[in-house]
JSON list of C-alpha atoms in Angstrom, two decimals:
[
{"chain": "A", "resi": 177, "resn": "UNK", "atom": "CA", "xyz": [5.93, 37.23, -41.83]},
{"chain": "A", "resi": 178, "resn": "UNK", "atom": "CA", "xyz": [3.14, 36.82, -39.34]},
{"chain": "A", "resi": 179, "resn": "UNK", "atom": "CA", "xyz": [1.95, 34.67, -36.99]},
{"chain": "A", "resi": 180, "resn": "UNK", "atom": "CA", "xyz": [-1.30, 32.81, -37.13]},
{"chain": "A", "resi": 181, "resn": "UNK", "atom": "CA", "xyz": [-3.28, 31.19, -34.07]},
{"chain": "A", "resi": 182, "resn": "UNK", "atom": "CA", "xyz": [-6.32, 28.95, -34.93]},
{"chain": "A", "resi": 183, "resn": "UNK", "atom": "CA", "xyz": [-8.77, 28.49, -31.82]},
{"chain": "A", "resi": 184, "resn": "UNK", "atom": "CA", "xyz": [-12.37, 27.47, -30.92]},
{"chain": "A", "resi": 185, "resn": "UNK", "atom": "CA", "xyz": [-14.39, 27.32, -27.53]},
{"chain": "A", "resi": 186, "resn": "UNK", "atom": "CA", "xyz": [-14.60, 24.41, -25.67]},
{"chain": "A", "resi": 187, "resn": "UNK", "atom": "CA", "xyz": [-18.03, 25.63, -23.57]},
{"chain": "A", "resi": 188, "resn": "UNK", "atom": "CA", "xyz": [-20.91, 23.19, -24.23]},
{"chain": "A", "resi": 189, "resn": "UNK", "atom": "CA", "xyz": [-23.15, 26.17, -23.99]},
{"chain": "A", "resi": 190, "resn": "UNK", "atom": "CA", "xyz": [-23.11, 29.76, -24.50]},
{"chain": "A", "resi": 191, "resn": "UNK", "atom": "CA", "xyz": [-25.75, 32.73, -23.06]},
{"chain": "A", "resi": 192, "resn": "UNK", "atom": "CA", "xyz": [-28.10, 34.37, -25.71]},
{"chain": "A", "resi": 193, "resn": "UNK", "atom": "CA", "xyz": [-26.86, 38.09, -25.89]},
{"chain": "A", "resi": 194, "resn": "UNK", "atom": "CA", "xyz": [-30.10, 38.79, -26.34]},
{"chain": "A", "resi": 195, "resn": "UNK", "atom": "CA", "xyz": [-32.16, 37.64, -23.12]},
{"chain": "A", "resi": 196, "resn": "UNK", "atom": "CA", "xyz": [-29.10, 35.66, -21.61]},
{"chain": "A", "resi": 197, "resn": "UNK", "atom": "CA", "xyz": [-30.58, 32.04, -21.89]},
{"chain": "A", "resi": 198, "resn": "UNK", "atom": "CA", "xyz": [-28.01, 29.50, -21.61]},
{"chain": "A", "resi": 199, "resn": "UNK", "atom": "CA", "xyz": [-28.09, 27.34, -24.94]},
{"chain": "A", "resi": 200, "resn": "UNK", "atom": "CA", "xyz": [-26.61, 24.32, -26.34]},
{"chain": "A", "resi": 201, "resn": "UNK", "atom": "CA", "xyz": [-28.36, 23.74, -29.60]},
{"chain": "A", "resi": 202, "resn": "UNK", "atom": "CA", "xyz": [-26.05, 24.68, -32.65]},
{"chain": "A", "resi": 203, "resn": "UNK", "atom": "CA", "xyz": [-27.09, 26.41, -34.99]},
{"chain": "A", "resi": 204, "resn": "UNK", "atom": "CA", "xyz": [-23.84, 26.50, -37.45]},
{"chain": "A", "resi": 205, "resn": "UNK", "atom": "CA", "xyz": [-20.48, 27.50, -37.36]},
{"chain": "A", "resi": 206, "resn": "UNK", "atom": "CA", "xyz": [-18.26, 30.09, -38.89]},
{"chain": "A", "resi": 207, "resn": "UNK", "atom": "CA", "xyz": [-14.31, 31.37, -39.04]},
{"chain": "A", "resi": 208, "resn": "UNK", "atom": "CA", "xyz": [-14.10, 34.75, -37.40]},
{"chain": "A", "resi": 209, "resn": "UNK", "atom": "CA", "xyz": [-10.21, 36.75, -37.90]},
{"chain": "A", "resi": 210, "resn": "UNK", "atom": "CA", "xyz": [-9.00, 38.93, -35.07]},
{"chain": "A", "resi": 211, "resn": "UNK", "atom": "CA", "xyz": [-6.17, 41.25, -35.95]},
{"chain": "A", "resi": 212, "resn": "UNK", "atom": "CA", "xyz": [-3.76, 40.93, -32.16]},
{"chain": "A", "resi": 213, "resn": "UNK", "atom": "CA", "xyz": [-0.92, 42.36, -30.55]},
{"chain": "A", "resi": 214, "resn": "UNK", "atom": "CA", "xyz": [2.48, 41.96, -32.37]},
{"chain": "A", "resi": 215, "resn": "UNK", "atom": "CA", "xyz": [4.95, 39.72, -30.94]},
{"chain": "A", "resi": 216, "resn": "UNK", "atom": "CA", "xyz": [8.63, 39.71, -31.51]},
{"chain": "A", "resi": 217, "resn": "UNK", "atom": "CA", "xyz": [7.91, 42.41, -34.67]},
{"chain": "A", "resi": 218, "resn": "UNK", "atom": "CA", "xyz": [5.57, 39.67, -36.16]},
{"chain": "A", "resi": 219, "resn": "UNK", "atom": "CA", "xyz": [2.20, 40.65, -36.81]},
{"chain": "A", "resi": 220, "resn": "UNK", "atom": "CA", "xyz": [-1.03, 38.24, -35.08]},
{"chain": "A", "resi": 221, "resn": "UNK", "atom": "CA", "xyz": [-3.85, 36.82, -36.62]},
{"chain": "A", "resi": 222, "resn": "UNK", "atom": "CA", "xyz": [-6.53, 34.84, -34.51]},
{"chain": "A", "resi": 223, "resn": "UNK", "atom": "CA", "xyz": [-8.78, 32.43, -36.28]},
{"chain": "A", "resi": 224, "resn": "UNK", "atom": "CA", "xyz": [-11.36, 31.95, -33.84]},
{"chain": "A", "resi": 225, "resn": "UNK", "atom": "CA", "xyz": [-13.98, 28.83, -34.83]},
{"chain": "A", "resi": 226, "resn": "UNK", "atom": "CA", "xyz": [-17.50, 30.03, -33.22]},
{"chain": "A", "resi": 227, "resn": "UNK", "atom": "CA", "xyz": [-21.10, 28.49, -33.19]},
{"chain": "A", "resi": 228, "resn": "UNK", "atom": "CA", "xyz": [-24.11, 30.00, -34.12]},
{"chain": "A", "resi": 229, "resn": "UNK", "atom": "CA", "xyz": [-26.94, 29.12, -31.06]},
{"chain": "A", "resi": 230, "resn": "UNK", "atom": "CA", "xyz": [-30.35, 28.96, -31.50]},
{"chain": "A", "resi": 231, "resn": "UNK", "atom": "CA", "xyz": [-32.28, 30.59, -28.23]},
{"chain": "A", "resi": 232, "resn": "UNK", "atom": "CA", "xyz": [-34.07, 28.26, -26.13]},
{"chain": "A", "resi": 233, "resn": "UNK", "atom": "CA", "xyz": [-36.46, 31.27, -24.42]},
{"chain": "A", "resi": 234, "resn": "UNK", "atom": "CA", "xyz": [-38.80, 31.51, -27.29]},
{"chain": "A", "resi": 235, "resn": "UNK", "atom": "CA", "xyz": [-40.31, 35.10, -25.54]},
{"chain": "A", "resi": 236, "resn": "UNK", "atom": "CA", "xyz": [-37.10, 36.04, -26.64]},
{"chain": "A", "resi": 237, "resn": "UNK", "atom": "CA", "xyz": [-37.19, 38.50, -30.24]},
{"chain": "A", "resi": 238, "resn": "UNK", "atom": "CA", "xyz": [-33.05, 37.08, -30.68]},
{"chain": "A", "resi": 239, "resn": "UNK", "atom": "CA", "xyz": [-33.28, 34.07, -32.59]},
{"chain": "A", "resi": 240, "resn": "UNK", "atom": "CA", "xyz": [-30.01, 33.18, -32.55]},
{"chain": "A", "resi": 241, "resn": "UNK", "atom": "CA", "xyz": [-26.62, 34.14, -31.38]},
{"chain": "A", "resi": 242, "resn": "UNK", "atom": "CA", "xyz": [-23.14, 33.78, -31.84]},
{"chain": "A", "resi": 243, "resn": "UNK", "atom": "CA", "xyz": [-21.03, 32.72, -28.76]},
{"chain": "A", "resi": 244, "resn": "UNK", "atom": "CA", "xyz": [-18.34, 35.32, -27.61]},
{"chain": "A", "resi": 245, "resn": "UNK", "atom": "CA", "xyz": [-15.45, 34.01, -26.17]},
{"chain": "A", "resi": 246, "resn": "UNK", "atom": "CA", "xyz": [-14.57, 36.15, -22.83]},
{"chain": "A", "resi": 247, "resn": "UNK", "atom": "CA", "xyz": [-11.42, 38.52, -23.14]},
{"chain": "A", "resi": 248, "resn": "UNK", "atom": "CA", "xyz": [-11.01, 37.53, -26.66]},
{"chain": "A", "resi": 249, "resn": "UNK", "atom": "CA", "xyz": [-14.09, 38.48, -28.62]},
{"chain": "A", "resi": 250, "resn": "UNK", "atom": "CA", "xyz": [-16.80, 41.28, -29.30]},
{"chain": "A", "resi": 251, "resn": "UNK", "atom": "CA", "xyz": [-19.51, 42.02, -31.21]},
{"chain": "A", "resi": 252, "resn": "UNK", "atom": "CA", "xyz": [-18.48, 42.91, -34.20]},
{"chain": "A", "resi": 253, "resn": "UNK", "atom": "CA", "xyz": [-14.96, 43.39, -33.37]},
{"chain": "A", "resi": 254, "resn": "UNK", "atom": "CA", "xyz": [-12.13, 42.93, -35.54]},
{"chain": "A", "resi": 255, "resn": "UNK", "atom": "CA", "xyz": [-9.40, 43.17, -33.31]},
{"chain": "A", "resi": 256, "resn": "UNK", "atom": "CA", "xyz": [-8.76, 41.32, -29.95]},
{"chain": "A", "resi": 257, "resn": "UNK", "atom": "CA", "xyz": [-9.92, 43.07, -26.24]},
{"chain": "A", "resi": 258, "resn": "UNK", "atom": "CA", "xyz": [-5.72, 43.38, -25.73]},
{"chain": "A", "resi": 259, "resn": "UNK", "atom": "CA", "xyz": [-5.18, 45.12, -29.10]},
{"chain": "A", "resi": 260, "resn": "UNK", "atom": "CA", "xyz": [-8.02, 47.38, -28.81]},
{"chain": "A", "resi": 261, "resn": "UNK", "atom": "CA", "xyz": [-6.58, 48.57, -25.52]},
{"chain": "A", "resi": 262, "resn": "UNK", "atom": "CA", "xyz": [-3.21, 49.22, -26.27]},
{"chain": "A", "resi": 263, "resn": "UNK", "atom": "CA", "xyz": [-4.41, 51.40, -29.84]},
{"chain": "A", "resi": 264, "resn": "UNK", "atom": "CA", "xyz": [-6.50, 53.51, -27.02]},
{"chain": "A", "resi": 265, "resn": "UNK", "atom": "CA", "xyz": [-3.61, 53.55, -24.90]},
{"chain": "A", "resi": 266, "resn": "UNK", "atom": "CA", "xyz": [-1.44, 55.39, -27.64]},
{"chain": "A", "resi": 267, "resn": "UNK", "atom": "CA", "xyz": [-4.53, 57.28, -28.64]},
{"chain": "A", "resi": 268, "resn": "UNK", "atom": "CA", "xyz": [-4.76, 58.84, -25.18]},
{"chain": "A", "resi": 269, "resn": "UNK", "atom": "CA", "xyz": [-1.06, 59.42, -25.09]},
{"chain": "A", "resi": 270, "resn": "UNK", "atom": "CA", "xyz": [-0.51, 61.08, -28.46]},
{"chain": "A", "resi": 271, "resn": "UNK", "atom": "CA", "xyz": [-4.06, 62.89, -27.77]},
{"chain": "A", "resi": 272, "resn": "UNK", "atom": "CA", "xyz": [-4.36, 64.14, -30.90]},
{"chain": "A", "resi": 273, "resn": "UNK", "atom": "CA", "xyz": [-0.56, 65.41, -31.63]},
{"chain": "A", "resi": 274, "resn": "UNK", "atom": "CA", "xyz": [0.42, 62.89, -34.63]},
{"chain": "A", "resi": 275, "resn": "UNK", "atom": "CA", "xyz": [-2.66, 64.15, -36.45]},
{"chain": "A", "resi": 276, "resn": "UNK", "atom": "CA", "xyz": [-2.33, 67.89, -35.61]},
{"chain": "A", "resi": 277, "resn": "UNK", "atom": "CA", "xyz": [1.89, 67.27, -37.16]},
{"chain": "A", "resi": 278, "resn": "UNK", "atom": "CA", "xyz": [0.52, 66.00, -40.18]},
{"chain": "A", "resi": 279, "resn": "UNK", "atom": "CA", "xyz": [-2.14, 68.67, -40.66]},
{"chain": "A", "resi": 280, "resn": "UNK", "atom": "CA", "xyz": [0.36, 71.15, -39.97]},
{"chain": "A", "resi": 281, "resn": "UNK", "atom": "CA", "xyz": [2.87, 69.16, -42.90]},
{"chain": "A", "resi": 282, "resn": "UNK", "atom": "CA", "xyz": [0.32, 69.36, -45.05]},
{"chain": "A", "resi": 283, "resn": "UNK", "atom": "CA", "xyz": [-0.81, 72.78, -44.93]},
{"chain": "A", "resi": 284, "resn": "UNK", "atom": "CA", "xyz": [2.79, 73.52, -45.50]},
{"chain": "A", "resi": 285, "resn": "UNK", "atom": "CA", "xyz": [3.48, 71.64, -48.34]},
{"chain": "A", "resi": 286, "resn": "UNK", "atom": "CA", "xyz": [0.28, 73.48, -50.14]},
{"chain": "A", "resi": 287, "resn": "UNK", "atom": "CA", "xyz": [1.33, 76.87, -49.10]},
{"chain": "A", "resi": 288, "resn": "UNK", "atom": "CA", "xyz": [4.42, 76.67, -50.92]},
{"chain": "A", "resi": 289, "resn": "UNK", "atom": "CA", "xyz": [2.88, 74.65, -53.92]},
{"chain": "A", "resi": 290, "resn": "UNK", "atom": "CA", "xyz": [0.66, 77.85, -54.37]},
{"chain": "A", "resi": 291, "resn": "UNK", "atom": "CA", "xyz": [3.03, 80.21, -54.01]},
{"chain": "A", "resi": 292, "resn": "UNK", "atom": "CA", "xyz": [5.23, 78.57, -56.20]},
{"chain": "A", "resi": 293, "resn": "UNK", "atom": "CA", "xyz": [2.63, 78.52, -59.02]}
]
């Protein structure tokens, strides 16, 4: 069973990523699904509700945008800012050791398949 949180922004405007003009003018909307930290065993799912911005500086070569939302979103992230950090956190601390174990399991498990054949 998981949990599911459904949010949008409430900013009237957002900044171009490209050239950082401030923009209201919509452009469109769209549903965008951030996998989050578990709580209490139960697995997260943001729905986050963003617009789609039309830049205002037309020097700019960024059309539009989509707005991030700050210490949530990315671009092109599929997991929240939190989540991210705590799978480098583990990363660091493992540094490499669950992947060496399995490596090692599996070089076992072929030596004695060929020399058992």
């Amino acid at each position: 069973m998981s949990v599911t949180l459904s949010v949008r922004s409430s900013a009237p405007v957002a900044a171009c990523s490209g050239c950082g003009a401030r923009s209201s003018r919509v452009h469109g909307r769209y549903r965008r699904s951030l996998a989050d930290s578990s709580v209490a065993g139960r697995g997260v799912m943001v729905v986050v509700r963003v617009r789609g911005f039309k830049c205002v500086n037309d020097a700019c070569l960024q059309t539009t945008f989509c707005e991030q939302v700050a210490g949530l979103t990315s671009l092109f992230a599929r997991r929240t800012s939190a989540l991210t950090k705590a799978l480098a956190s583990i990363a660091l601390a493992l540094a490499g050791r669950a992947g060496s174990r399995l490596a090692a399991q599996l070089a076992c498990r072929a030596a004695v398949t060929c020399s058992s054949s």
